[in-house]
Every structure is written in structure tokens, then in C-alpha cells.
mmCIF file of C-alpha atoms in Angstrom:
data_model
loop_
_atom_site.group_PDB
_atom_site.id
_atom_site.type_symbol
_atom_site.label_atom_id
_atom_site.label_comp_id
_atom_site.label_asym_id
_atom_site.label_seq_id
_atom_site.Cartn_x
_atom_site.Cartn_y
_atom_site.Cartn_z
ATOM 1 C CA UNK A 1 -5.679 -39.131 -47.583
ATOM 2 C CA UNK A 2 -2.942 -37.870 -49.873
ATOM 3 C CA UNK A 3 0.668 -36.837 -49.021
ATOM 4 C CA UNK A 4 2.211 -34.588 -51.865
ATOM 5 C CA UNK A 5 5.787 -36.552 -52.165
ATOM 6 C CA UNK A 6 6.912 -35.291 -55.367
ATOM 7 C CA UNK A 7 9.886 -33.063 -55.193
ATOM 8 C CA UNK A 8 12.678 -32.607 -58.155
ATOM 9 C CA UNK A 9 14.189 -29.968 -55.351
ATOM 10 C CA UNK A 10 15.928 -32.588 -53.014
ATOM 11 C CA UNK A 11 19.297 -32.734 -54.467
ATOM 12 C CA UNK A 12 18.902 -28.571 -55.932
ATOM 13 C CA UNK A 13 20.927 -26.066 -54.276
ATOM 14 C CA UNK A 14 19.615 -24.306 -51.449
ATOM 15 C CA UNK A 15 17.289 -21.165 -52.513
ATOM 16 C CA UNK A 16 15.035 -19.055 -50.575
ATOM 17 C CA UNK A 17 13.069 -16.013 -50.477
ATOM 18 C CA UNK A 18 10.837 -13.186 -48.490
ATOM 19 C CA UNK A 19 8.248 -12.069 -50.741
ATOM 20 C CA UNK A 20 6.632 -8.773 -48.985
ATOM 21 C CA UNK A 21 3.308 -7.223 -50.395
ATOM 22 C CA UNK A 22 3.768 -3.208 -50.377
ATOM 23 C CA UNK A 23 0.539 -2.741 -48.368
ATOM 24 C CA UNK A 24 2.521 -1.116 -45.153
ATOM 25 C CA UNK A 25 5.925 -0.758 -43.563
ATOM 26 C CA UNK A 26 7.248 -4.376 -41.879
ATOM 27 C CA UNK A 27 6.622 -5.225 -38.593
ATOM 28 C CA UNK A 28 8.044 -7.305 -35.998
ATOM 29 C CA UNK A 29 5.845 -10.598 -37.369
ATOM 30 C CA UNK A 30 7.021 -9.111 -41.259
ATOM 31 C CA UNK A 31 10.932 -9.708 -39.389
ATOM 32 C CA UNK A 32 10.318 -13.101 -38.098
ATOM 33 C CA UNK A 33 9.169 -14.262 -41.479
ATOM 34 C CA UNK A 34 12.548 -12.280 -43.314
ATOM 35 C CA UNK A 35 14.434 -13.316 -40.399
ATOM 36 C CA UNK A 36 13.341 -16.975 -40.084
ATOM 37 C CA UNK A 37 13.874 -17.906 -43.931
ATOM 38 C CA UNK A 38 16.966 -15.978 -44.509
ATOM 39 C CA UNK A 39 18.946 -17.928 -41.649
ATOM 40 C CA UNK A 40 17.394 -20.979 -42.829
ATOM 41 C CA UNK A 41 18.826 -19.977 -46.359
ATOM 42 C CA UNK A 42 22.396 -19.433 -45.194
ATOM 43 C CA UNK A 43 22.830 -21.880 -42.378
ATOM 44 C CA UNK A 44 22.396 -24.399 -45.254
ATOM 45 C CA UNK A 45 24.892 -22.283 -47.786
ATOM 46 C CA UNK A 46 21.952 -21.361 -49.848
ATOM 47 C CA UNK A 47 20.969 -18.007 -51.493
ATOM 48 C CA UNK A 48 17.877 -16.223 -49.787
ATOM 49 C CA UNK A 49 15.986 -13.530 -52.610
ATOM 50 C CA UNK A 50 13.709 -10.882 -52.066
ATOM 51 C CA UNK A 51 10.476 -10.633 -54.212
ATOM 52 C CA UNK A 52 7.723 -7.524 -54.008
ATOM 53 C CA UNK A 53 4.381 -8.910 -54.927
ATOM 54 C CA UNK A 54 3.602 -5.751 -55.934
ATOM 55 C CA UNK A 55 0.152 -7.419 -57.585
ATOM 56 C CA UNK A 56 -2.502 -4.986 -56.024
ATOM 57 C CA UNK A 57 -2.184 -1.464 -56.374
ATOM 58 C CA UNK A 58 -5.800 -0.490 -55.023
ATOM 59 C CA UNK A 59 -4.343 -1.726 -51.640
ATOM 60 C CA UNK A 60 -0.626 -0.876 -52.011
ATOM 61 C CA UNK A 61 0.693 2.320 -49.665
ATOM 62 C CA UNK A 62 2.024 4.960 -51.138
ATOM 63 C CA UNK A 63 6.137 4.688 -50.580
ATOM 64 C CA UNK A 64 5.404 1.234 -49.364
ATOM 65 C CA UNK A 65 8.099 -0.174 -51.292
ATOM 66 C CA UNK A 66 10.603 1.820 -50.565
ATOM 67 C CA UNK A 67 10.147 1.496 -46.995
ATOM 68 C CA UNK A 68 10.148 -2.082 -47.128
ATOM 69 C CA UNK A 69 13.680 -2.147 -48.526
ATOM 70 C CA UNK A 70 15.247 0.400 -46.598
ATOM 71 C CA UNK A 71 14.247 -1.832 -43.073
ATOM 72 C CA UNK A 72 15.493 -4.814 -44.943
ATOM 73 C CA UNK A 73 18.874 -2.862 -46.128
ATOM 74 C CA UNK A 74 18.736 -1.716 -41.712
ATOM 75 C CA UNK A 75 18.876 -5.080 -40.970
ATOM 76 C CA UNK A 76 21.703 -6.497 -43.253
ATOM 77 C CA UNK A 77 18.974 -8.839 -44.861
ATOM 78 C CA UNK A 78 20.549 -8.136 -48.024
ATOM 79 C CA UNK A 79 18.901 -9.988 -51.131
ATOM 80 C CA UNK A 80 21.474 -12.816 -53.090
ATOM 81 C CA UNK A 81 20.209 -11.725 -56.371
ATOM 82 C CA UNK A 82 18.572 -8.548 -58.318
ATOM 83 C CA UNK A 83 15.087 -7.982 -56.296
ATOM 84 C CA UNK A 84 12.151 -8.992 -58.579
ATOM 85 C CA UNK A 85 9.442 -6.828 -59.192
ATOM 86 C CA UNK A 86 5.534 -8.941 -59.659
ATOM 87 C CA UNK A 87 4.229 -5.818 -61.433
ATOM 88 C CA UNK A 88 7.030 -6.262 -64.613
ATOM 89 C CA UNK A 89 6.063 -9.928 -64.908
ATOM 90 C CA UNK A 90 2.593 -10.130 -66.467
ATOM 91 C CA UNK A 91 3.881 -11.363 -70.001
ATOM 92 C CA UNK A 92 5.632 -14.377 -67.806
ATOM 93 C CA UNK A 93 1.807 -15.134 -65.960
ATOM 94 C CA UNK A 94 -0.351 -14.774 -69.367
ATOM 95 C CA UNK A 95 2.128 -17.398 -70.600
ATOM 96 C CA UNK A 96 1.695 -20.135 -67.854
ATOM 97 C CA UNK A 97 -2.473 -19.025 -67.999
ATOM 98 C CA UNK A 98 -2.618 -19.618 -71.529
ATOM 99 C CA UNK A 99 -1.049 -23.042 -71.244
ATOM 100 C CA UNK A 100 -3.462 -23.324 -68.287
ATOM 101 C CA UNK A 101 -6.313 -22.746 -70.862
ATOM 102 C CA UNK A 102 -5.192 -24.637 -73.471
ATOM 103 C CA UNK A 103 -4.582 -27.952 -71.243
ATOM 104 C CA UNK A 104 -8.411 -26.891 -69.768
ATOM 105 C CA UNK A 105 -7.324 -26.940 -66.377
ATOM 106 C CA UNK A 106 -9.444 -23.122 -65.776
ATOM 107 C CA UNK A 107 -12.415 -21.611 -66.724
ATOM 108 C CA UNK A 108 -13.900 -18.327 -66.897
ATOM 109 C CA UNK A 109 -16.112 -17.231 -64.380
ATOM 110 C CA UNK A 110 -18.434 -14.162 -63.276
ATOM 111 C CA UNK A 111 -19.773 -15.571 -60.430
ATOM 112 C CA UNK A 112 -20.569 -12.875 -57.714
ATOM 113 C CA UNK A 113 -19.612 -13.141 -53.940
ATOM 114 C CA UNK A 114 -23.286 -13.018 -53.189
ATOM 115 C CA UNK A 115 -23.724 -16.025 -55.798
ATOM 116 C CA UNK A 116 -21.319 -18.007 -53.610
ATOM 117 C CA UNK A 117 -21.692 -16.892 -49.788
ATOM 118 C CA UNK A 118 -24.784 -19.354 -51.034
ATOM 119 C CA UNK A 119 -21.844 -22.022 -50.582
ATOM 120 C CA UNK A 120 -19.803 -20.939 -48.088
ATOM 121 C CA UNK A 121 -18.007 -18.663 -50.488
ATOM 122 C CA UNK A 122 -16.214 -21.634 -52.184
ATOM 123 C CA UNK A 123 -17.063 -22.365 -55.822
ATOM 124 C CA UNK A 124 -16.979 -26.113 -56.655
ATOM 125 C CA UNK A 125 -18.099 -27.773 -59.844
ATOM 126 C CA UNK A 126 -20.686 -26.021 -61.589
ATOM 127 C CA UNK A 127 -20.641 -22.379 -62.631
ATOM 128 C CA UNK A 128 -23.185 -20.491 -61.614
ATOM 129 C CA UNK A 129 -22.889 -18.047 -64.415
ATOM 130 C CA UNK A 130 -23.166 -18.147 -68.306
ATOM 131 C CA UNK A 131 -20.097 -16.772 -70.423
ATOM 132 C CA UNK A 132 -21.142 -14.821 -73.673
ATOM 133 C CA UNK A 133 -19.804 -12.035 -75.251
ATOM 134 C CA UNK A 134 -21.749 -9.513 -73.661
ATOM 135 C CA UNK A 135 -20.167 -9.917 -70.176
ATOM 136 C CA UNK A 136 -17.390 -7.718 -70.285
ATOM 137 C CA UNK A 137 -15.417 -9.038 -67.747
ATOM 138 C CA UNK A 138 -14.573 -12.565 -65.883
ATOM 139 C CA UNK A 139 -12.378 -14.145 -63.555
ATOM 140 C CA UNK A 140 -10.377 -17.347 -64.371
ATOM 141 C CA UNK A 141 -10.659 -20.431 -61.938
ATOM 142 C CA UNK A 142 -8.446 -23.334 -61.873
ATOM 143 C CA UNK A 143 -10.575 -26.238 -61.861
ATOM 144 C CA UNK A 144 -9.589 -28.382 -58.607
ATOM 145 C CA UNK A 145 -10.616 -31.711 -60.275
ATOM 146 C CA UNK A 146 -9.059 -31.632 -62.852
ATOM 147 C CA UNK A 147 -6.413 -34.512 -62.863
ATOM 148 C CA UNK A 148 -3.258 -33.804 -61.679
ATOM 149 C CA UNK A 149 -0.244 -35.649 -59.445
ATOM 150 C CA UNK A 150 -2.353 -35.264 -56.328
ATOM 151 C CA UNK A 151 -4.476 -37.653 -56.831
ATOM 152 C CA UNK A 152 -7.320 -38.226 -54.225
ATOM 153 C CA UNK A 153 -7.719 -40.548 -50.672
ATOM 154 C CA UNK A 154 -10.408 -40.706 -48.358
ATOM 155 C CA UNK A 155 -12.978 -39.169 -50.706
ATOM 156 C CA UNK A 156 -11.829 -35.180 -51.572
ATOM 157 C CA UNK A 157 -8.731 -35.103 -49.219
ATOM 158 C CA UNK A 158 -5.952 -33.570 -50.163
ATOM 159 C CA UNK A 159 -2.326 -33.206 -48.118
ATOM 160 C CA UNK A 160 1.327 -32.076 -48.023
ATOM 161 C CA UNK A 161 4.211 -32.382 -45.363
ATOM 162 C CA UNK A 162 4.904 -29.439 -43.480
ATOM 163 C CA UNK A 163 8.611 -29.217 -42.412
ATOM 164 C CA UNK A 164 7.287 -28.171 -39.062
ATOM 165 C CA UNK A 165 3.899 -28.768 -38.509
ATOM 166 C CA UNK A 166 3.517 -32.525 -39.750
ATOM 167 C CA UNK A 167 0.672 -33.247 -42.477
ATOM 168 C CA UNK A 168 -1.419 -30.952 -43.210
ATOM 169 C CA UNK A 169 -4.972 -31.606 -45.172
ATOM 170 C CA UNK A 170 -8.184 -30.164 -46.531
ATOM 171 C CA UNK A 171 -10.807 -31.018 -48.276
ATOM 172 C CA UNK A 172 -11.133 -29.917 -52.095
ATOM 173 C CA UNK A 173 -14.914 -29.136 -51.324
ATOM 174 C CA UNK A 174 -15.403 -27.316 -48.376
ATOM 175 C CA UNK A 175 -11.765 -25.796 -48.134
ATOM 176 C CA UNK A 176 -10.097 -25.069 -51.445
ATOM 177 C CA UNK A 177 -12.943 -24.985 -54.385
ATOM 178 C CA UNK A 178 -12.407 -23.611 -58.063
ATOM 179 C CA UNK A 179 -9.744 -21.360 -56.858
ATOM 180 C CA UNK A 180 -9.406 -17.804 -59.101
ATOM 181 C CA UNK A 181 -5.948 -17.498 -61.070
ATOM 182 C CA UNK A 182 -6.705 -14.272 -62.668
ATOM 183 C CA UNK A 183 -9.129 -11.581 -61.231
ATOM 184 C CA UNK A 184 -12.391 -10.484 -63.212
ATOM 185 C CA UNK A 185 -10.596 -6.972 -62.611
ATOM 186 C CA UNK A 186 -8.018 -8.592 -64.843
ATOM 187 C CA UNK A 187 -5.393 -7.870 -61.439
ATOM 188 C CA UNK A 188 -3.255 -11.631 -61.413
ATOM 189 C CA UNK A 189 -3.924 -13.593 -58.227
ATOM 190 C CA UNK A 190 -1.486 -14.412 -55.439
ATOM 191 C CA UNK A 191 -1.698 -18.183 -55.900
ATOM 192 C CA UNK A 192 -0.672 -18.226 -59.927
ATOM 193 C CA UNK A 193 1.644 -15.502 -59.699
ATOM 194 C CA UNK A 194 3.778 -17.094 -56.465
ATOM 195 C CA UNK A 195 3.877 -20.406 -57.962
ATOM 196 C CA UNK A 196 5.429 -19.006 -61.116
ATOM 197 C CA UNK A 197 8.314 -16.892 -59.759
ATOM 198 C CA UNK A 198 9.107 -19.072 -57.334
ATOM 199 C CA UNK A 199 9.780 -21.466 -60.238
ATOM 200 C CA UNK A 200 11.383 -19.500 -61.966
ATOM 201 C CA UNK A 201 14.284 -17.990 -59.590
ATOM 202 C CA UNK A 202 14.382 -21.750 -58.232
ATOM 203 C CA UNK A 203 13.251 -21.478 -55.159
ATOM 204 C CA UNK A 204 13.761 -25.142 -53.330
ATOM 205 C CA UNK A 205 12.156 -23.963 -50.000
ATOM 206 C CA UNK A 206 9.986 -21.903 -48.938
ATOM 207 C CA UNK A 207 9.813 -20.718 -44.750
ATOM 208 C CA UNK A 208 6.785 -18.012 -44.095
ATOM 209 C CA UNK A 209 4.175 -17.367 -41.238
ATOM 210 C CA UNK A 210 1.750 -20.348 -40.678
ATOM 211 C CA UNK A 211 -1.083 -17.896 -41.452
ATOM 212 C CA UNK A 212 0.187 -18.672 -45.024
ATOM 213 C CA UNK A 213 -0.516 -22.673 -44.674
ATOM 214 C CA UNK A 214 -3.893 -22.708 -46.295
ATOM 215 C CA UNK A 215 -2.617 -21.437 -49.787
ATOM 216 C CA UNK A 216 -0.488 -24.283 -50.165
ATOM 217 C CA UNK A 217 -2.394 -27.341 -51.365
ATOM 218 C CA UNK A 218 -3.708 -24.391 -54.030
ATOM 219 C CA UNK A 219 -0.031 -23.949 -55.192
ATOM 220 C CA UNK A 220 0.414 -27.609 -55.380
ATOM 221 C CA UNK A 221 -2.179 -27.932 -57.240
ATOM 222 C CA UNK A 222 -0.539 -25.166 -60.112
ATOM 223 C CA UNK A 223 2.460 -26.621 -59.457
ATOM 224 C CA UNK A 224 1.354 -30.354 -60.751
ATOM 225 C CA UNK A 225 -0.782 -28.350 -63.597
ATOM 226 C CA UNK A 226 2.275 -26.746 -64.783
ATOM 227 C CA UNK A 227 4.542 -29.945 -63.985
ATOM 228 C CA UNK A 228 6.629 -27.533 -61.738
ATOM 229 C CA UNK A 229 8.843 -29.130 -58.863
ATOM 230 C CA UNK A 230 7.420 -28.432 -55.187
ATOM 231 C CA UNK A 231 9.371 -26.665 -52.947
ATOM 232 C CA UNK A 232 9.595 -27.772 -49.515
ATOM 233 C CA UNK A 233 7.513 -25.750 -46.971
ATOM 234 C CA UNK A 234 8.233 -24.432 -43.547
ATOM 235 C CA UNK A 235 5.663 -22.414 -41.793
ATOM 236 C CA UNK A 236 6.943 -20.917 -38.245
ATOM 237 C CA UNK A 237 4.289 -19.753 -36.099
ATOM 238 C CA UNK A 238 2.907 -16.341 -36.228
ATOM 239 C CA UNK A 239 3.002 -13.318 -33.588
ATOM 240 C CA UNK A 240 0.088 -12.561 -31.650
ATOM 241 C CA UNK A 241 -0.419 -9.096 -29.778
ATOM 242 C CA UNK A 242 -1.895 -8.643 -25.887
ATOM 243 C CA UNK A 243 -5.476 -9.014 -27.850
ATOM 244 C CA UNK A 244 -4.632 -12.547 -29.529
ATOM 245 C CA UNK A 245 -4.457 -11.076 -32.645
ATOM 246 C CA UNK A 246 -1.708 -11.949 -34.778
ATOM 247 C CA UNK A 247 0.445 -9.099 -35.768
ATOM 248 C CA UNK A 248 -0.256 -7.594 -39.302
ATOM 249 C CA UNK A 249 -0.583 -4.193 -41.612
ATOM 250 C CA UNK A 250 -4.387 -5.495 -41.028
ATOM 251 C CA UNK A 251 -4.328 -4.616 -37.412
ATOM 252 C CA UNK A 252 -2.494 -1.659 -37.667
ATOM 253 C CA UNK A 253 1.055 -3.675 -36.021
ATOM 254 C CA UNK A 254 3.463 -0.906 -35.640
ATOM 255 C CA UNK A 255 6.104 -0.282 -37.678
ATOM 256 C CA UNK A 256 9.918 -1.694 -36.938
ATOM 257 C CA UNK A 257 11.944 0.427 -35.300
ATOM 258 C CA UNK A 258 14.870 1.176 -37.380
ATOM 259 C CA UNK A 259 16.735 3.547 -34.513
ATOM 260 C CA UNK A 260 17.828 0.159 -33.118
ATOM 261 C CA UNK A 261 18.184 -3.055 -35.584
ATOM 262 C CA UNK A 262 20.170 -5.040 -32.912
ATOM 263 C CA UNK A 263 17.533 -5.103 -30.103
ATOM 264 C CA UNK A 264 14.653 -6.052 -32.571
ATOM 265 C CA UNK A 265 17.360 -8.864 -34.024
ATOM 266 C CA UNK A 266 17.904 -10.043 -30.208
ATOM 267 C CA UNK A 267 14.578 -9.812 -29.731
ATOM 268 C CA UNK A 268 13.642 -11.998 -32.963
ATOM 269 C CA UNK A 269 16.384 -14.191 -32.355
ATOM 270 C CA UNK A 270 14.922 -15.165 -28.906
ATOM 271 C CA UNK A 271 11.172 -15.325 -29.924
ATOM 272 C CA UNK A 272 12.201 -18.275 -33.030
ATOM 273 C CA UNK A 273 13.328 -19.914 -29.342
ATOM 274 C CA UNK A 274 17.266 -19.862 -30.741
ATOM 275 C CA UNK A 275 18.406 -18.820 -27.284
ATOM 276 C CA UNK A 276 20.927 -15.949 -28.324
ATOM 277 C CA UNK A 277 23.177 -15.235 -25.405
ATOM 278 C CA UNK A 278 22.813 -12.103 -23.243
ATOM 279 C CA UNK A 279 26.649 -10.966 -24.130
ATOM 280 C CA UNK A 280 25.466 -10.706 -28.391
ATOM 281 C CA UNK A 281 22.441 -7.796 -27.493
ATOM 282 C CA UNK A 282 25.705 -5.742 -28.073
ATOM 283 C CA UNK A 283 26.839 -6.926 -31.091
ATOM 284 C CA UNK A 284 26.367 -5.008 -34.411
ATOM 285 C CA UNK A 285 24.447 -6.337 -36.825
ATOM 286 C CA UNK A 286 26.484 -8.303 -38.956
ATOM 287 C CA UNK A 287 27.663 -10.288 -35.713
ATOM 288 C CA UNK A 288 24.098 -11.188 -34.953
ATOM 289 C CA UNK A 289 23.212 -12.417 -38.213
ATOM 290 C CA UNK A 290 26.415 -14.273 -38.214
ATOM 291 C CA UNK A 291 25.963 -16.194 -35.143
ATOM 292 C CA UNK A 292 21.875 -16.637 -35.971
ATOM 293 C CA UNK A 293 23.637 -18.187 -38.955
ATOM 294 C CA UNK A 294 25.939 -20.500 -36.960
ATOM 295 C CA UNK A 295 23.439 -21.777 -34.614
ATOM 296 C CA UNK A 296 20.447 -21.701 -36.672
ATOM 297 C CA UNK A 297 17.969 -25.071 -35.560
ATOM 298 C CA UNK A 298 14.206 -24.329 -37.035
ATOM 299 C CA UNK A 299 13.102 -27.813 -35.717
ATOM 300 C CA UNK A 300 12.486 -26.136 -32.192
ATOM 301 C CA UNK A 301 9.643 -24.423 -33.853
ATOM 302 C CA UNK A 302 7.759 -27.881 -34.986
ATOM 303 C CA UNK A 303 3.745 -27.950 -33.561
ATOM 304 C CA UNK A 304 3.631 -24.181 -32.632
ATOM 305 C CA UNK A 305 0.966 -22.526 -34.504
ATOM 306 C CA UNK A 306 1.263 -18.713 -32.183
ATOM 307 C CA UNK A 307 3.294 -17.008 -29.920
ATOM 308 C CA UNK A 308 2.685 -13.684 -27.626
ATOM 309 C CA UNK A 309 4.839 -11.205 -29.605
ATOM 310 C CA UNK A 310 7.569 -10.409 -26.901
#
């Protein structure tokens, strides 16, 4: 078993971020992730960004964007530095895939999802498809043995330190596979394009929804390919509705209510267990953040995976 221990960010300033996809409004889970990261950000007199991953326009909403930033701007979670736009940063991702390429770390791919639900959807090793110039398109995979820093314990175990939920591991094999980097549809994937912005706006720490956890030991894995620091990782439980079903655009979560910032902020503030008193649900907004700021302790989210939305 391997713990990921390298990290160049230790003695870095503080630097955050909430990086929204434009695929619906933000709801009250989409808050506890902005919320959660941002105090983190400024309780340690860091900088907390903003970043669209803006990646996917076949599933973005139309106006998506803008109403993404206008319940951020609602709720005084105001962005330290110009917002960054994915979609204007395709030169910057060729760049780190071509150095990808030329180090042989990926390789291109036109494997089908019918080819792999034969393994469990994960492609490992082999290729089960020929590259020649008549197929006219592919997908790039990063190639999960290649060597890197993580090097391997306990057979094909990999693992990283959670700020709040201790070690966590999988298996190169049955969990993470030949992982794609660029889509055959020539769209850049999630993994590549996060590891690369949030290396180059600095970001030393990175607090999101647990649902999140399982890309990690992928971006570690860029991360050592590109010899790029690791941030440190925080991931706060998620929301769950009545049904047990976490809250998401996926299953239709309802919008936030932008009528009344302060008694979602209350609310928030109570369900990342930070015990606001009753006297500050009548605060404005500013005060809110101010004392979420002041009295900001993540640790009493360590070992919670989900919570009943409230």
C-alpha cells in the first residue's frame, strides 16, 4: 500500500477554488462545496478562485453560466482573482498532452464501451483496438503503469491522505485503468484539464464533495507525469435528499433560493456542523461569512461520507 507524501505546497500560500460545471443552476449541495472551501480559504488568509469547467457543451444549460455567478455574486462568495474560463484554455491542455505523448505516458485508443463493459468498463493494459490511419477518430489514455512517484505496495494499490477521511486506496486494475485524457470526440477530459489549471493558478488545496474522491489517485497520477506539486485534499461529505440520494443537477436538486441568501448561509453553516448561533440568522451576509470565517473548524467533518440535506 502506497501513501502519496509528496507535496512542494506545504510552505505555499494558501489558495483555493470552486470549480462549477455549467450543467444547471447551484444547489444547496453546489453551496456546501463553495461554502466549505471558501471559509477554509480565508480562515487560513488564503485566496479562494472560481473556475467554470466549461469542458462539455453537449451537456451545458443554456444561461448556465450566468446563473452560476449571479448565486455566487448573492452570496458574497466573491472570487480573489479574474474567473477562469476551461473553454479558452485548450492551447494550455494540447501543451501538457503533447509532453504527455512525447514522454509515452498515453496512447491512443478507439476502444468502444461495449469493447470494455467486457471488463468492467475499465481498460487496463492491452488495447483492444488497432490505430491506422483510416480511423478517423481516437481517444487518448494515460497509461496507469507507466512509472511515476507513486510507486506500487501490496500488488496494484495505490493511496493518498485525505484531510478528512484518512487514507484512501484503490486498486490500479479494477478501479482506475488506462484512464482517457482527451475524448475520441476530441472534447478534453475532466481529469487532464483540472490537474492543469489547478497548477497553474496555484492551487495548494483543494476542499469539494466526497462524491469527487475517486478522481483523485487519477490526478495524482498526471500530477507525478507532469512533475506537478499535489495539492492537499479535503472532501466534506455530500447532501442526501428524503430518497438517499445525494443532491445534484442529476436528480433534478432544486435550485438555491436567491430571495433569501442568509437563511440558506445559516442553514449551510449548521449542516458543515459549525454551530452558528441562533442570534446571526439575522445577520446580512457579509456578517455571516465573517463569523463562518472566524470560527471556521473543518476537522468536525472527518469520517462522514453523507448527511440528510436539512
Amino acid at each position: 500500500m502506497q501513501s502519496s507524501s509528496h507535496d512542494t505546497t506545504a510552505n505555499a500560500p494558501y489558495i483555493g477554488r470552486f470549480a462549477p460545471s455549467p450543467t444547471g443552476p447551484l444547489h444547496f449541495g453546489s453551496l456546501l462545496a463553495a461554502l466549505a472551501s471558501y471559509l477554509d480559504a480565508h480562515s487560513h488568509g488564503g485566496k479562494w478562485l472560481i473556475r467554470m469547467e466549461d469542458l462539455d457543451p453537449p451537456r451545458e444549460m443554456p444561461n448556465a453560466q450566468e446563473r452560476i455567478l449571479e448565486a455566487l455574486d448573492t452570496y458574497h462568495l466573491f472570487s480573489d482573482e479574474p474567473i477562469v474560463y476551461q473553454s479558452q484554455r485548450s492551447d494550455i491542455y494540447q501543451q501538457a498532452l503533447d509532453r504527455l505523448i512525447k514522454n509515452n505516458l498515453v496512447f491512443p485508443c478507439t476502444c468502444s464501451r461495449k469493447q470494455l463493459n467486457v471488463v468492467n468498463g475499465i481498460h487496463f493494459g492491452n488495447c483492444y483496438s488497432v490505430i491506422d490511419s483510416n480511423v478517423p477518430a481516437f481517444a487518448w489514455r494515460f497509461n496507469c503503469q507507466s512509472p511515476t512517484r507513486l510507486s506500487l505496495k501490496q500488488g496494484d494499490k495505490v493511496s493518498f491522505q485525505d484531510m478528512l477521511q484518512g487514507e484512501f486506496q484503490q486498486s490500479l486494475q479494477q478501479d482506475i485503468g488506462d484512464f482517457v485524457v482527451k475524448r475520441k470526440d476530441q472534447l478534453w477530459a475532466y481529469q487532464l484539464a483540472m490537474v492543469i489549471d489547478d497548477y497553474h493558478q496555484g492551487v495548494t488545496h483543494v476542499v469539494r464533495g466526497i462524491d469527487l474522491i475517486d478522481s483523485t489517485l487519477r490526478q495524482n497520477m498526471l500530477q507525478a507525469a507532469l512533475n506537478y506539486p499535489e495539492p492537499n485534499y479535503a472532501h466534506i461529505p455530500v447532501a442526501c435528499a428524503a430518497n438517499g440520494q445525494k443532491l445534484s443537477k442529476q436528480n433534478l436538486a432544486p435550485a438555491l433560493d436567491l430571495s433569501n441568501p442568509t437563511k440558506n448561509l445559516w442553514l449551510a453553516l449548521s449542516w458543515l456542523r459549525q454551530k452558528p448561533p441562533e442570534k446571526l440568522r439575522t445577520a446580512s451576509v457579509k456578517e455571516m461569512l465573517e463569523w463562518g470565517i472566524a470560527h471556521w473548524d473543518i476537522k468536525v467533518l472527518s469520517n462522514i461520507q453523507s448527511q440528510a440535506a436539512i
